[in-house]
mmCIF file of C-alpha atoms in Angstrom:
data_model
loop_
_atom_site.group_PDB
_atom_site.id
_atom_site.type_symbol
_atom_site.label_atom_id
_atom_site.label_comp_id
_atom_site.label_asym_id
_atom_site.label_seq_id
_atom_site.Cartn_x
_atom_site.Cartn_y
_atom_site.Cartn_z
ATOM 1 C CA GLN A 234 -0.291 -0.247 -0.231
ATOM 2 C CA LYS A 235 1.507 3.104 -1.123
ATOM 3 C CA GLU A 236 2.015 5.926 1.879
ATOM 4 C CA VAL A 237 -0.045 8.463 0.170
ATOM 5 C CA GLU A 238 -2.952 7.946 -1.988
ATOM 6 C CA GLN A 239 -4.329 10.991 -4.281
ATOM 7 C CA ASP A 240 -6.837 10.828 -7.429
ATOM 8 C CA PRO A 241 -5.056 12.345 -10.407
ATOM 9 C CA GLY A 242 -8.029 13.533 -11.762
ATOM 10 C CA PRO A 243 -8.399 15.686 -13.887
ATOM 11 C CA LEU A 244 -11.173 17.516 -12.387
ATOM 12 C CA SER A 245 -12.628 20.010 -14.421
ATOM 13 C CA VAL A 246 -15.247 22.376 -12.635
ATOM 14 C CA PRO A 247 -17.306 25.522 -13.620
ATOM 15 C CA GLU A 248 -16.095 28.823 -12.240
ATOM 16 C CA GLY A 249 -17.962 29.408 -8.628
ATOM 17 C CA ALA A 250 -18.085 26.062 -7.685
ATOM 18 C CA ILE A 251 -17.027 24.227 -4.918
ATOM 19 C CA VAL A 252 -13.965 22.080 -5.639
ATOM 20 C CA SER A 253 -12.754 19.345 -2.939
ATOM 21 C CA LEU A 254 -9.611 17.115 -3.310
ATOM 22 C CA ASN A 255 -9.025 14.314 -1.155
ATOM 23 C CA CYS A 256 -5.847 12.125 -0.137
ATOM 24 C CA THR A 257 -5.703 8.709 2.000
ATOM 25 C CA TYR A 258 -2.717 7.952 4.065
ATOM 26 C CA SER A 259 -1.408 5.044 5.645
ATOM 27 C CA ASN A 260 0.912 5.908 8.556
ATOM 28 C CA SER A 261 -1.042 6.574 11.521
ATOM 29 C CA ALA A 262 1.854 8.416 12.886
ATOM 30 C CA PHE A 263 1.745 11.210 10.446
ATOM 31 C CA GLN A 264 1.293 14.711 12.213
ATOM 32 C CA TYR A 265 2.039 17.136 9.738
ATOM 33 C CA PHE A 266 -0.224 17.437 6.249
ATOM 34 C CA MET A 267 0.053 20.178 3.566
ATOM 35 C CA TRP A 268 -1.107 21.222 0.376
ATOM 36 C CA TYR A 269 1.047 22.537 -2.595
ATOM 37 C CA ARG A 270 -0.058 24.314 -5.653
ATOM 38 C CA GLN A 271 1.955 23.620 -8.655
ATOM 39 C CA TYR A 272 1.212 25.821 -12.114
ATOM 40 C CA SER A 273 2.257 24.690 -15.048
ATOM 41 C CA ARG A 274 5.687 24.683 -15.564
ATOM 42 C CA LYS A 275 6.449 26.019 -12.092
ATOM 43 C CA GLY A 276 7.759 24.701 -8.850
ATOM 44 C CA PRO A 277 5.371 23.614 -6.250
ATOM 45 C CA GLU A 278 4.078 25.997 -3.601
ATOM 46 C CA LEU A 279 3.187 25.773 -0.157
ATOM 47 C CA LEU A 280 -0.623 26.649 0.026
ATOM 48 C CA MET A 281 -2.026 25.003 3.568
ATOM 49 C CA TYR A 282 0.113 23.621 6.318
ATOM 50 C CA THR A 283 -1.551 21.860 9.394
ATOM 51 C CA TYR A 284 -1.478 20.302 12.305
ATOM 52 C CA SER A 285 -2.953 16.902 13.904
ATOM 53 C CA SER A 286 -6.771 16.837 12.919
ATOM 54 C CA GLY A 287 -9.138 19.803 12.577
ATOM 55 C CA ASN A 288 -9.730 22.061 9.913
ATOM 56 C CA LYS A 289 -7.738 25.618 8.463
ATOM 57 C CA GLU A 290 -9.226 28.520 6.783
ATOM 58 C CA ASP A 291 -7.185 30.597 4.750
ATOM 59 C CA GLY A 292 -9.445 32.866 2.712
ATOM 60 C CA ARG A 293 -11.661 30.488 0.188
ATOM 61 C CA PHE A 294 -9.346 27.694 1.140
ATOM 62 C CA THR A 295 -9.923 25.127 3.774
ATOM 63 C CA ALA A 296 -8.252 22.227 4.638
ATOM 64 C CA GLN A 297 -9.275 19.352 6.523
ATOM 65 C CA VAL A 298 -7.775 16.577 8.833
ATOM 66 C CA ASP A 299 -9.468 13.405 9.719
ATOM 67 C CA LYS A 300 -7.230 11.384 11.710
ATOM 68 C CA SER A 301 -9.463 8.480 12.002
ATOM 69 C CA SER A 302 -10.430 7.803 8.949
ATOM 70 C CA LYS A 303 -6.853 9.082 7.703
ATOM 71 C CA TYR A 304 -8.272 11.460 5.092
ATOM 72 C CA ILE A 305 -7.303 14.894 4.268
ATOM 73 C CA SER A 306 -9.342 17.196 2.205
ATOM 74 C CA LEU A 307 -8.672 20.965 0.564
ATOM 75 C CA PHE A 308 -11.572 22.485 -0.299
ATOM 76 C CA ILE A 309 -11.986 25.593 -2.706
ATOM 77 C CA ARG A 310 -14.756 27.913 -2.181
ATOM 78 C CA ASP A 311 -15.899 30.194 -5.441
ATOM 79 C CA SER A 312 -13.439 28.748 -7.524
ATOM 80 C CA GLN A 313 -11.800 31.192 -10.158
ATOM 81 C CA PRO A 314 -9.871 30.091 -12.869
ATOM 82 C CA SER A 315 -6.978 31.225 -11.781
ATOM 83 C CA ASP A 316 -7.127 28.310 -9.357
ATOM 84 C CA SER A 317 -6.329 25.810 -12.133
ATOM 85 C CA ALA A 318 -3.520 24.215 -11.528
ATOM 86 C CA THR A 319 -2.387 20.495 -10.042
ATOM 87 C CA TYR A 320 -2.571 20.119 -5.832
ATOM 88 C CA LEU A 321 -0.240 17.676 -4.335
ATOM 89 C CA CYS A 322 -0.909 16.661 -0.779
ATOM 90 C CA ALA A 323 2.326 15.713 1.671
ATOM 91 C CA THR A 324 2.371 14.227 5.070
ATOM 92 C CA GLN A 325 5.527 14.055 7.242
ATOM 93 C CA GLY A 326 6.034 11.269 9.641
ATOM 94 C CA GLY A 327 8.390 12.525 12.174
ATOM 95 C CA SER A 328 11.310 12.278 10.007
ATOM 96 C CA GLU A 329 13.065 14.750 8.147
ATOM 97 C CA LYS A 330 11.385 13.794 4.060
ATOM 98 C CA LEU A 331 7.969 14.578 2.706
ATOM 99 C CA VAL A 332 5.225 12.119 1.271
ATOM 100 C CA PHE A 333 3.346 13.468 -1.833
ATOM 101 C CA GLY A 334 0.493 12.062 -3.118
ATOM 102 C CA LYS A 335 0.815 11.874 -7.098
ATOM 103 C CA GLY A 336 -0.934 15.258 -7.644
ATOM 104 C CA THR A 337 -4.489 16.279 -9.017
ATOM 105 C CA LYS A 338 -5.141 18.415 -11.741
ATOM 106 C CA LEU A 339 -7.926 20.776 -11.816
ATOM 107 C CA THR A 340 -9.124 22.824 -14.152
ATOM 108 C CA VAL A 341 -11.597 26.043 -13.776
ATOM 109 C CA ASN A 342 -13.841 27.224 -16.735
ATOM 110 C CA PRO A 343 -14.799 30.634 -17.101
ATOM 111 C CA ASN B 1 14.094 36.604 0.084
ATOM 112 C CA ALA B 2 15.086 34.882 -3.489
ATOM 113 C CA GLY B 3 13.859 31.546 -1.288
ATOM 114 C CA VAL B 4 15.149 28.556 -3.101
ATOM 115 C CA THR B 5 16.978 29.350 -6.790
ATOM 116 C CA GLN B 6 17.801 27.039 -9.743
ATOM 117 C CA THR B 7 19.555 27.459 -12.643
ATOM 118 C CA PRO B 8 19.693 26.529 -15.516
ATOM 119 C CA LYS B 9 16.051 26.794 -16.387
ATOM 120 C CA PHE B 10 16.628 24.471 -19.370
ATOM 121 C CA ARG B 11 19.104 22.808 -20.364
ATOM 122 C CA ILE B 12 19.368 20.084 -22.961
ATOM 123 C CA LEU B 13 22.120 17.223 -23.037
ATOM 124 C CA LYS B 14 23.846 14.461 -25.049
ATOM 125 C CA ILE B 15 23.672 11.231 -24.053
ATOM 126 C CA GLY B 16 27.075 10.150 -21.729
ATOM 127 C CA GLN B 17 27.355 14.047 -21.119
ATOM 128 C CA SER B 18 27.720 15.260 -17.986
ATOM 129 C CA MET B 19 26.071 18.262 -16.120
ATOM 130 C CA THR B 20 25.707 20.020 -12.835
ATOM 131 C CA LEU B 21 22.138 21.596 -11.237
ATOM 132 C CA GLN B 22 22.831 24.049 -9.422
ATOM 133 C CA CYS B 23 20.797 25.179 -5.770
ATOM 134 C CA THR B 24 20.807 28.159 -3.606
ATOM 135 C CA GLN B 25 18.396 28.715 -0.913
ATOM 136 C CA ASP B 26 18.647 32.356 1.531
ATOM 137 C CA MET B 27 16.205 31.151 4.485
ATOM 138 C CA ASN B 28 19.128 29.292 6.443
ATOM 139 C CA HIS B 29 17.691 26.099 6.279
ATOM 140 C CA ASN B 30 19.448 22.905 7.627
ATOM 141 C CA TYR B 31 17.981 20.699 5.270
ATOM 142 C CA MET B 32 17.896 20.710 1.283
ATOM 143 C CA TYR B 33 16.601 18.271 -1.050
ATOM 144 C CA TRP B 34 16.658 17.228 -4.814
ATOM 145 C CA TYR B 35 13.428 15.713 -6.936
ATOM 146 C CA ARG B 36 12.862 14.838 -9.845
ATOM 147 C CA GLN B 37 9.289 15.168 -11.376
ATOM 148 C CA ASP B 38 8.234 13.183 -14.635
ATOM 149 C CA PRO B 39 4.331 13.253 -15.703
ATOM 150 C CA GLY B 40 1.848 11.513 -14.042
ATOM 151 C CA MET B 41 4.445 10.084 -11.566
ATOM 152 C CA GLY B 42 4.620 12.865 -8.780
ATOM 153 C CA LEU B 43 7.463 14.129 -6.890
ATOM 154 C CA LYS B 44 10.580 11.238 -6.158
ATOM 155 C CA LEU B 45 13.461 12.156 -3.863
ATOM 156 C CA ILE B 46 16.711 11.783 -5.300
ATOM 157 C CA TYR B 47 18.729 13.141 -2.411
ATOM 158 C CA TYR B 48 18.800 15.220 0.723
ATOM 159 C CA SER B 49 21.137 16.830 2.746
ATOM 160 C CA VAL B 50 20.362 17.658 6.648
ATOM 161 C CA GLY B 51 23.371 19.840 7.183
ATOM 162 C CA ALA B 52 26.926 20.824 5.554
ATOM 163 C CA GLY B 53 28.705 17.643 5.080
ATOM 164 C CA ILE B 54 26.276 15.549 5.178
ATOM 165 C CA THR B 55 23.849 13.699 2.503
ATOM 166 C CA ASP B 56 21.778 10.791 2.012
ATOM 167 C CA LYS B 57 20.055 8.557 -0.422
ATOM 168 C CA GLY B 58 16.558 9.039 -1.344
ATOM 169 C CA GLU B 59 14.404 6.590 -3.406
ATOM 170 C CA VAL B 60 16.004 6.876 -7.015
ATOM 171 C CA PRO B 61 19.919 7.911 -6.601
ATOM 172 C CA ASN B 62 21.448 6.068 -9.382
ATOM 173 C CA GLY B 63 23.396 8.361 -11.633
ATOM 174 C CA TYR B 64 23.113 10.902 -9.422
ATOM 175 C CA ASN B 65 25.653 12.890 -6.958
ATOM 176 C CA VAL B 66 25.668 15.293 -4.504
ATOM 177 C CA SER B 67 28.069 17.346 -2.279
ATOM 178 C CA ARG B 68 26.994 20.423 0.270
ATOM 179 C CA SER B 69 30.023 22.517 1.676
ATOM 180 C CA THR B 70 28.041 25.371 2.571
ATOM 181 C CA THR B 71 24.167 25.504 4.128
ATOM 182 C CA GLU B 72 23.096 27.583 1.388
ATOM 183 C CA ASP B 73 24.450 25.119 -1.132
ATOM 184 C CA PHE B 74 23.066 22.191 -2.457
ATOM 185 C CA PRO B 75 24.522 21.206 -6.388
ATOM 186 C CA LEU B 76 23.194 17.771 -8.014
ATOM 187 C CA ARG B 77 25.532 16.224 -10.600
ATOM 188 C CA LEU B 78 24.510 14.425 -12.974
ATOM 189 C CA GLU B 79 27.349 11.712 -14.680
ATOM 190 C CA LEU B 80 26.937 10.053 -17.940
ATOM 191 C CA ALA B 81 23.738 11.035 -19.111
ATOM 192 C CA ALA B 82 20.871 8.926 -20.108
ATOM 193 C CA PRO B 83 17.447 9.179 -21.936
ATOM 194 C CA SER B 84 15.958 8.211 -18.658
ATOM 195 C CA GLN B 85 17.130 11.432 -16.907
ATOM 196 C CA THR B 86 14.940 13.493 -18.587
ATOM 197 C CA SER B 87 12.564 15.567 -16.250
ATOM 198 C CA VAL B 88 11.965 18.406 -14.437
ATOM 199 C CA TYR B 89 14.273 18.973 -11.400
ATOM 200 C CA PHE B 90 13.124 20.394 -7.966
ATOM 201 C CA CYS B 91 15.329 21.527 -5.205
ATOM 202 C CA ALA B 92 13.442 22.267 -1.856
ATOM 203 C CA SER B 93 14.571 23.313 1.452
ATOM 204 C CA SER B 94 12.956 23.259 4.830
ATOM 205 C CA SER B 95 14.058 23.465 8.604
ATOM 206 C CA PRO B 96 12.394 20.733 10.656
ATOM 207 C CA ASP B 97 14.901 20.601 13.319
ATOM 208 C CA ARG B 98 13.389 23.917 14.328
ATOM 209 C CA GLY B 99 10.111 22.394 14.040
ATOM 210 C CA SER B 100 8.738 23.652 10.714
ATOM 211 C CA TYR B 101 8.809 20.953 8.594
ATOM 212 C CA GLU B 102 7.108 22.633 5.150
ATOM 213 C CA GLN B 103 9.565 22.343 2.334
ATOM 214 C CA TYR B 104 9.800 25.074 -0.084
ATOM 215 C CA PHE B 105 10.721 24.395 -3.611
ATOM 216 C CA GLY B 106 12.552 26.373 -6.083
ATOM 217 C CA PRO B 107 11.304 26.991 -9.662
ATOM 218 C CA GLY B 108 12.939 23.849 -11.463
ATOM 219 C CA THR B 109 15.246 22.705 -14.207
ATOM 220 C CA ARG B 110 13.664 21.392 -17.074
ATOM 221 C CA LEU B 111 16.683 18.775 -18.276
ATOM 222 C CA THR B 112 16.076 16.515 -22.015
ATOM 223 C CA VAL B 113 19.001 13.869 -22.781
ATOM 224 C CA THR B 114 18.739 13.121 -26.335
#
């Protein structure tokens, strides 16, 4: 079983839609969870960073962690064409390395 | 702060040639990483370093070498380039020794080996 699983999509939504991106992970020791956004031909940029369970909100973005089901989610409200990118989840289990999902490609259509 | 910078942005190599990908960070992070990213395959860790003079292999180290003589710089060396090394290479840095596990990435180097 892979440590982090992420549906690769692609996901296409109309502008203004609520987007839900999800990952599952296998190691219950993971404590830190991140979402990265990667625009085409650019490096990944950190979008959200949460510790343990619960929700974290930043503008139109909400990151959610459910440790009981080993499930992490990113919600985007009122999605915009500028949100079109690949979104990668990542988690860290106490070591110096991150474990990344393969990314979900999102397109928001005007 | 410039963050993490990488040079060159693009490079075309012939099979058997060698090159060094440069990476520099100005955030005083002790930890640095090299990844490669192939379409649909996610990020794969090549090598990482937890401080000057200390390096360790990641998931896909074959065909690559690294060194870390300063905190700021972490060059990646490709010896005898092969078509399988055609990829986009990202350098990243972080500071888990100070409780910050998130990694910050450079803009990438797009390498083609023909």
